[in-house]
PDB file of C-alpha atoms in Angstrom:
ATOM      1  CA  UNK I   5       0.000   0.000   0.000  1.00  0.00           C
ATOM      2  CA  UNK I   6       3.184   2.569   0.683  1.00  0.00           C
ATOM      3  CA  UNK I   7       4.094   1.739  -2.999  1.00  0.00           C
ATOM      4  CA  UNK I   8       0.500   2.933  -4.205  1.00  0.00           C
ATOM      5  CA  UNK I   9       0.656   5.879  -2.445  1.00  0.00           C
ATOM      6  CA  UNK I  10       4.422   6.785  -3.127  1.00  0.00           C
ATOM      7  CA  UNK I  11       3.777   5.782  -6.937  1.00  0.00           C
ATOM      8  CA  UNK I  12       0.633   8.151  -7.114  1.00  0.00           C
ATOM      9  CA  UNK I  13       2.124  11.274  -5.362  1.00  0.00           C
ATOM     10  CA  UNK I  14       5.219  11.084  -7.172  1.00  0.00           C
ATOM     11  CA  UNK I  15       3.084  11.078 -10.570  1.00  0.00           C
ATOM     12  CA  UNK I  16       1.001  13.803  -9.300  1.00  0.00           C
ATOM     13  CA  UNK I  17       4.098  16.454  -8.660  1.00  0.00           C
ATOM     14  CA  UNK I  18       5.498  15.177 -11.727  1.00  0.00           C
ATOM     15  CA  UNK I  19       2.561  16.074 -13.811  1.00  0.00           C
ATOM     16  CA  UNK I  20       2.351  19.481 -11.910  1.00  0.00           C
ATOM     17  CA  UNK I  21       5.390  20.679 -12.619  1.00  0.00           C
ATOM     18  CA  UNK I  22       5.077  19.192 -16.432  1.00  0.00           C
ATOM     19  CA  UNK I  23       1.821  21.755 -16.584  1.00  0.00           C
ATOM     20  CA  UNK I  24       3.198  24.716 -14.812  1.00  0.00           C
ATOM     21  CA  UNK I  25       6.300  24.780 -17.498  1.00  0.00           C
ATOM     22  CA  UNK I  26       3.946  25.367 -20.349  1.00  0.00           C
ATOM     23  CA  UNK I  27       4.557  27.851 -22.686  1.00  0.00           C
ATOM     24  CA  UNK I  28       2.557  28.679 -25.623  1.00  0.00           C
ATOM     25  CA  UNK I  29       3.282  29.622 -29.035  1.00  0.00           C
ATOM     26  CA  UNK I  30       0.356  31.043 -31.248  1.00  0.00           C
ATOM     27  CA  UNK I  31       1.488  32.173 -34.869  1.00  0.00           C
ATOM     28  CA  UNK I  32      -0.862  32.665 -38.083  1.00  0.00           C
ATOM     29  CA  UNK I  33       0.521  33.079 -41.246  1.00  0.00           C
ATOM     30  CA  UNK I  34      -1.174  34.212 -44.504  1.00  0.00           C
ATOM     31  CA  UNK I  35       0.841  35.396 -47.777  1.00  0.00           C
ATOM     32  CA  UNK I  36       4.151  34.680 -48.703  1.00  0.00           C
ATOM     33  CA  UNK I  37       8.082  34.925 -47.115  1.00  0.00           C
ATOM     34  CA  UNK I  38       7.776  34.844 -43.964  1.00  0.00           C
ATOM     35  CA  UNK I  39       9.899  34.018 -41.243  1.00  0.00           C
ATOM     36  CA  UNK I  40       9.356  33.525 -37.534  1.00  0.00           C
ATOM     37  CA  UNK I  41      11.339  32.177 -34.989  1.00  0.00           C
ATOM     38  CA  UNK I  42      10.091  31.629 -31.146  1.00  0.00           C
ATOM     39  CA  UNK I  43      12.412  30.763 -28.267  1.00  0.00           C
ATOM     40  CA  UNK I  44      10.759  29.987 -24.919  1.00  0.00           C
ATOM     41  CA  UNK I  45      12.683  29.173 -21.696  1.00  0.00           C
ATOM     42  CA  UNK I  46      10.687  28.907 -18.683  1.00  0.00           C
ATOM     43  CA  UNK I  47       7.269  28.512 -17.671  1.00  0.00           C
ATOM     44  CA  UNK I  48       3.696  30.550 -18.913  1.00  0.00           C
ATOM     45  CA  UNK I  49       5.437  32.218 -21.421  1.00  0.00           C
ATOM     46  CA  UNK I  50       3.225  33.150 -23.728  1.00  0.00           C
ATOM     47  CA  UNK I  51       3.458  34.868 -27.794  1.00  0.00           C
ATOM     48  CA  UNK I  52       0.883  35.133 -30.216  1.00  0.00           C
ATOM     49  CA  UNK I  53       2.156  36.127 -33.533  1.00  0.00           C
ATOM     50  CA  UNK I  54       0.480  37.616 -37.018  1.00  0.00           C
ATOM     51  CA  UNK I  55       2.060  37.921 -40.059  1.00  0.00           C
ATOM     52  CA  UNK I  56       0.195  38.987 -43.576  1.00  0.00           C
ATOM     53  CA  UNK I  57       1.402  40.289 -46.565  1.00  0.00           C
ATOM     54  CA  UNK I  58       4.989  38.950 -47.656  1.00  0.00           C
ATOM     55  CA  UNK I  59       8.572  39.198 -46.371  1.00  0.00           C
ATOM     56  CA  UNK I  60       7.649  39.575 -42.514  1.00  0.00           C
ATOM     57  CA  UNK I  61      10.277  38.604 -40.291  1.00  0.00           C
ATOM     58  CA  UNK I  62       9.738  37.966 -36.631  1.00  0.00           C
ATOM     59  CA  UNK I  63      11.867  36.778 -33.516  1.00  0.00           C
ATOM     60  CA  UNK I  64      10.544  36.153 -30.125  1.00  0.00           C
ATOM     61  CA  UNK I  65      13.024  34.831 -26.905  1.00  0.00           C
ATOM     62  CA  UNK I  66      11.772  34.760 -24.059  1.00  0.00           C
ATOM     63  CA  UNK I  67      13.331  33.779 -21.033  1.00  0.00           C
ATOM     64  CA  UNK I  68      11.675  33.375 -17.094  1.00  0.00           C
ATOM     65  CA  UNK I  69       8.178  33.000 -16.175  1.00  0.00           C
ATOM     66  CA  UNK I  70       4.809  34.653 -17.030  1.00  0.00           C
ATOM     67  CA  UNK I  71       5.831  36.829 -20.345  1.00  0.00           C
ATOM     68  CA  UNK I  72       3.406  38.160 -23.023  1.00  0.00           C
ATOM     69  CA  UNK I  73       4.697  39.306 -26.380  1.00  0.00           C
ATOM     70  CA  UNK I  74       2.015  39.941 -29.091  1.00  0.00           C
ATOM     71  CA  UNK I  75       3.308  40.741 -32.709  1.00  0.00           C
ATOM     72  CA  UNK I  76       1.123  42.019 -35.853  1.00  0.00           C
ATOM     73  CA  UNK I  77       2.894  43.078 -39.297  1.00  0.00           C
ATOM     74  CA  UNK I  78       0.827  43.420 -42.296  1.00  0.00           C
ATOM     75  CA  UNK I  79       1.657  45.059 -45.600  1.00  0.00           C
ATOM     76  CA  UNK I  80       5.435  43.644 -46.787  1.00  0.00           C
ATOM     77  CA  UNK I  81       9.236  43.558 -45.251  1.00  0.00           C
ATOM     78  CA  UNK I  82       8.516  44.153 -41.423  1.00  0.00           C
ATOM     79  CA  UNK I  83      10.992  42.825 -39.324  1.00  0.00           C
ATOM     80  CA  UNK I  84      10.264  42.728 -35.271  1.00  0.00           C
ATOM     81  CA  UNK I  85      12.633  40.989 -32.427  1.00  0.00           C
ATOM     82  CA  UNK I  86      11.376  41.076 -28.661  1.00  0.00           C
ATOM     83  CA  UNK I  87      13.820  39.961 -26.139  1.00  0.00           C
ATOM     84  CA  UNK I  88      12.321  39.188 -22.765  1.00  0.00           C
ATOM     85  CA  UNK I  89      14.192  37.868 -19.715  1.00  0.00           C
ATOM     86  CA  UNK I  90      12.484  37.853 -16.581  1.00  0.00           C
ATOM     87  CA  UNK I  91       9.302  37.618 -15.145  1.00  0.00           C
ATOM     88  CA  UNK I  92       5.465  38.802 -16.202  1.00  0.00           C
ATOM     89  CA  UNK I  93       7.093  41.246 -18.846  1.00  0.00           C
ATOM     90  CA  UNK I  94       4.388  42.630 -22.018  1.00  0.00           C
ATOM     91  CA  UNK I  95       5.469  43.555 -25.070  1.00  0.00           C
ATOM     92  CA  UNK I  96       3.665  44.232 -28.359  1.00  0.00           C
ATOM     93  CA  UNK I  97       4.850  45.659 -31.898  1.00  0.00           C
ATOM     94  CA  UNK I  98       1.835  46.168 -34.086  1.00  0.00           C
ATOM     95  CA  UNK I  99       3.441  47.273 -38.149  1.00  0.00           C
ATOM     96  CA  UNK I 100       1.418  48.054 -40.762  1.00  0.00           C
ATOM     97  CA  UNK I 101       3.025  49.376 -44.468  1.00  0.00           C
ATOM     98  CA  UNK I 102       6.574  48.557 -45.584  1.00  0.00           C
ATOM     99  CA  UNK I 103       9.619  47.928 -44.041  1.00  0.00           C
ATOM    100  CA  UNK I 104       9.159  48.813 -40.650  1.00  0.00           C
ATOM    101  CA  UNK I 105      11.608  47.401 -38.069  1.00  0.00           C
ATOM    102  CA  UNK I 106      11.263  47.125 -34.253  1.00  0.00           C
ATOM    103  CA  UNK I 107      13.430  45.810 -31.088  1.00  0.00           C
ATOM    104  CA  UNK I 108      11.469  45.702 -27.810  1.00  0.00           C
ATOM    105  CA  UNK I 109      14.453  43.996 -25.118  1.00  0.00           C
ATOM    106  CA  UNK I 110      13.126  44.322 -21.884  1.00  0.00           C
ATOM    107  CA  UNK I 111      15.638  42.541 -18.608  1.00  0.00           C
ATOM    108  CA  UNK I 112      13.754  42.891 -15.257  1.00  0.00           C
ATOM    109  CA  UNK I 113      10.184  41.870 -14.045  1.00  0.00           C
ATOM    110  CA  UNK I 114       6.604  43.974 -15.041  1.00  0.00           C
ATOM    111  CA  UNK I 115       7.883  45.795 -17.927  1.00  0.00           C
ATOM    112  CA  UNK I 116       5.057  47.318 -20.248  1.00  0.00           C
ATOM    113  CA  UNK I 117       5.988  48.403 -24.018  1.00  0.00           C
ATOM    114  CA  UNK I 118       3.715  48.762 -26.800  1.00  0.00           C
ATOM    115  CA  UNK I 119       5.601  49.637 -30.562  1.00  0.00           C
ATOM    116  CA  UNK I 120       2.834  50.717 -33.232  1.00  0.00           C
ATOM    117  CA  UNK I 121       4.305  51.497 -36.345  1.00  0.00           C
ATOM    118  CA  UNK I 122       2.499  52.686 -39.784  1.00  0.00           C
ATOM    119  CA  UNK I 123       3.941  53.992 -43.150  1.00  0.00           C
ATOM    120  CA  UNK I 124       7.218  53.550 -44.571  1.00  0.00           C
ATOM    121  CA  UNK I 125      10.524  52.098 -43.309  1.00  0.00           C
ATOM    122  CA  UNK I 126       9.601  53.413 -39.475  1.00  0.00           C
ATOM    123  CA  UNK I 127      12.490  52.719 -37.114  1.00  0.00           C
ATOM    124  CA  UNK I 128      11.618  51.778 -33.714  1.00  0.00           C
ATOM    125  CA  UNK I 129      13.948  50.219 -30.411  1.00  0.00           C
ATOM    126  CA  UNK I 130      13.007  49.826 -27.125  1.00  0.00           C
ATOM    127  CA  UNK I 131      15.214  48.866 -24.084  1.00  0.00           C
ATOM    128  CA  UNK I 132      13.631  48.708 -20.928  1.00  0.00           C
ATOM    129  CA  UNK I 133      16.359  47.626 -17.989  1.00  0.00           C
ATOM    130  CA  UNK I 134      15.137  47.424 -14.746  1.00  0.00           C
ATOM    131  CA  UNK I 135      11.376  46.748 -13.016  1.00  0.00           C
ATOM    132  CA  UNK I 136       7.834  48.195 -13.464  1.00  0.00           C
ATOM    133  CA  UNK I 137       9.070  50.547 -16.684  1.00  0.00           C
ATOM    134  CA  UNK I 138       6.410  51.411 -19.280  1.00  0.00           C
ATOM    135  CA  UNK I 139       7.294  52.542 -22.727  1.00  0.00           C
ATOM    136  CA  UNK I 140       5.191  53.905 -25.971  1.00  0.00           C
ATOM    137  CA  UNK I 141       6.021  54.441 -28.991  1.00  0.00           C
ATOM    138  CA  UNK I 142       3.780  55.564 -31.881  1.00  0.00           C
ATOM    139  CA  UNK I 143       4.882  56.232 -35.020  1.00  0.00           C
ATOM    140  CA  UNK I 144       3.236  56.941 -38.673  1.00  0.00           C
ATOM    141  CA  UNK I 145       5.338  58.057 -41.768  1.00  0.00           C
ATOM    142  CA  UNK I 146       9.191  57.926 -41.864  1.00  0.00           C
ATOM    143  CA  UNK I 147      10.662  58.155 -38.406  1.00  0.00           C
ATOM    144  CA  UNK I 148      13.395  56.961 -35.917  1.00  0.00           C
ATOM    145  CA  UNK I 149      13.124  56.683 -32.485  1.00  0.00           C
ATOM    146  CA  UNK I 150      15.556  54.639 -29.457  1.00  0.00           C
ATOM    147  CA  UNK I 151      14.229  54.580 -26.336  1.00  0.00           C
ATOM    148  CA  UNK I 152      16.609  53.436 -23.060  1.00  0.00           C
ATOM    149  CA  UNK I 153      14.948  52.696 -19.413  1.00  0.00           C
ATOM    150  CA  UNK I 154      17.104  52.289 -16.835  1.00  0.00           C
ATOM    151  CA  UNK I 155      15.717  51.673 -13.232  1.00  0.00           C
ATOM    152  CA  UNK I 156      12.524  51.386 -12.072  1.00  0.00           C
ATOM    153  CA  UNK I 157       8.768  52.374 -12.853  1.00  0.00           C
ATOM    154  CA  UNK I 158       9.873  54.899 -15.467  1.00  0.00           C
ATOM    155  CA  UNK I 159       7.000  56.297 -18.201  1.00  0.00           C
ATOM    156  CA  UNK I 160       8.029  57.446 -21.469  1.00  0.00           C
ATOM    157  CA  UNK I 161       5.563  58.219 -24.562  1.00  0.00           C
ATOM    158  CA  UNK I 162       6.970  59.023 -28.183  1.00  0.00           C
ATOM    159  CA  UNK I 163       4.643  59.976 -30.098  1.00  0.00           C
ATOM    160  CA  UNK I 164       5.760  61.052 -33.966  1.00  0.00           C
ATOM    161  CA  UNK I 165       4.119  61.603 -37.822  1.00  0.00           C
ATOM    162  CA  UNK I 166       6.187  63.054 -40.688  1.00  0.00           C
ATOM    163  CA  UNK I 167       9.802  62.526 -40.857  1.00  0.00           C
ATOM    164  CA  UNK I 168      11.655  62.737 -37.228  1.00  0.00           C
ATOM    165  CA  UNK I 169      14.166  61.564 -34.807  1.00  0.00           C
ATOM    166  CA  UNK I 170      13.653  61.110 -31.363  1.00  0.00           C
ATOM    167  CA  UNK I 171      15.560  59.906 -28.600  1.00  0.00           C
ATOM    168  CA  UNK I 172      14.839  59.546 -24.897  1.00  0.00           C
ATOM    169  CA  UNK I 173      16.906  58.034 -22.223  1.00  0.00           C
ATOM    170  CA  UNK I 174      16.134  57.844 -18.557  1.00  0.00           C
ATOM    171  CA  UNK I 175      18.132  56.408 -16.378  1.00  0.00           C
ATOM    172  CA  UNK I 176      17.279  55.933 -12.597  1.00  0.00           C
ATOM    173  CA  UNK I 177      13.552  55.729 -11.310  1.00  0.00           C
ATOM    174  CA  UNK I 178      10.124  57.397 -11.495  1.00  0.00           C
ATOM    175  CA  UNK I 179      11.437  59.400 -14.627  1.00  0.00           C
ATOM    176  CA  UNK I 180       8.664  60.799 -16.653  1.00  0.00           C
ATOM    177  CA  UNK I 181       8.978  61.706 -20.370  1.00  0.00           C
ATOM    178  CA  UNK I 182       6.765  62.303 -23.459  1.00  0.00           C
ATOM    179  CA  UNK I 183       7.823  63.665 -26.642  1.00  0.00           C
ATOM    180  CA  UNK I 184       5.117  64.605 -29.664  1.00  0.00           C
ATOM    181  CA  UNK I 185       6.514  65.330 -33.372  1.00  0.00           C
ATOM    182  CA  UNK I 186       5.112  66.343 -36.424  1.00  0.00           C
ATOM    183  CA  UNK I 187       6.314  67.328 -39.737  1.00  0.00           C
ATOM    184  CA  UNK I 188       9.666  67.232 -41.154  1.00  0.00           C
ATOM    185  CA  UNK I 189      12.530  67.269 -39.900  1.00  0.00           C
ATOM    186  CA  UNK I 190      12.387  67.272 -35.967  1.00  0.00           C
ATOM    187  CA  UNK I 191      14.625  65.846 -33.681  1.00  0.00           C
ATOM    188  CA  UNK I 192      14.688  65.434 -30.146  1.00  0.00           C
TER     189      UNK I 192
END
């Protein structure tokens, strides 16, 4: 009877742990030329990727526990990467239009960074290093933008349409930044 009972709890942690390692993996794609890569490493990781149109290219890694990266290009020769290592990080890159490219790394725990991107060859990276940042980038045209956290629960908004440039670093904690271009020309 000790055998029973040793034989059934040691298939119920088993099975446990099995399920609480599960990541997930969603892509859908329609058109032609795509590529997409995924690279999980821990446990309720989770990325849901679309890809329409032709000559998207997309590259997920995440590493730790409880991640969320959501990807969308449509139109033709988007490339995204998101690099996540740590724990219940979000990241999303929506592209629409041609040749748009976007980095989101984020290293830390409870990261937030959204990347929407319309128009025509749009630039776009992200690095968020540290805990609770939250980044935003919207762009629509021709633009650039880097954006650098470093610390904690720092807030930064770009916000562009034209032709621009725009770069924001913060470095340290509960920095606050938001930067809003139009036209041609414009840096910051």
């Amino acid at each position: 009877m000790k055998k029973l009972v040793l034989s059934a709890a040691v298939a119920f942690f088993a099975t446990a742990s099995a399920m609480a390692q599960t990541n997930v993996d969603s892509s859908t794609q329609s058109g032609t030329g795509h590529v997409a890569t995924t690279n999980q490493d821990g446990s309720a990781n989770n990325n849901l990727l679309n890809q329409s149109g032709s000559d998207h290219t997309s590259t997920v890694d995440q590493v730790g526990a409880d991640n969320d990266a959501i990807t969308s290009q449509t139109n033709s020769g988007s490339e995204s990467t998101i690099n996540q290592d740590g724990d219940e990080n979000w990241a999303s890159v929506s592209q629409s239009g041609t040749n748009q490219k976007s980095t989101l790394t984020q290293e830390g725990d409870n990261n937030i960074a959204l990347t929407s991107q319309s128009g025509n060859g749009n630039m776009s990276s992200v690095m968020q290093d540290g805990n609770g940042n939250n980044a935003t980038t919207t762009q629509s045209g021709n633009n650039d933008s880097t954006l650098t956290q470093q610390g904690n629960t720092n807030v930064a908004t770009i916000s562009q349409t034209g032709e621009n440039w725009s770069e924001v670093m913060q470095d340290g904690s509960g920095n606050d930044a938001i930067v809003t271009q139009g036209g041609v020309g414009n840096s910051s």
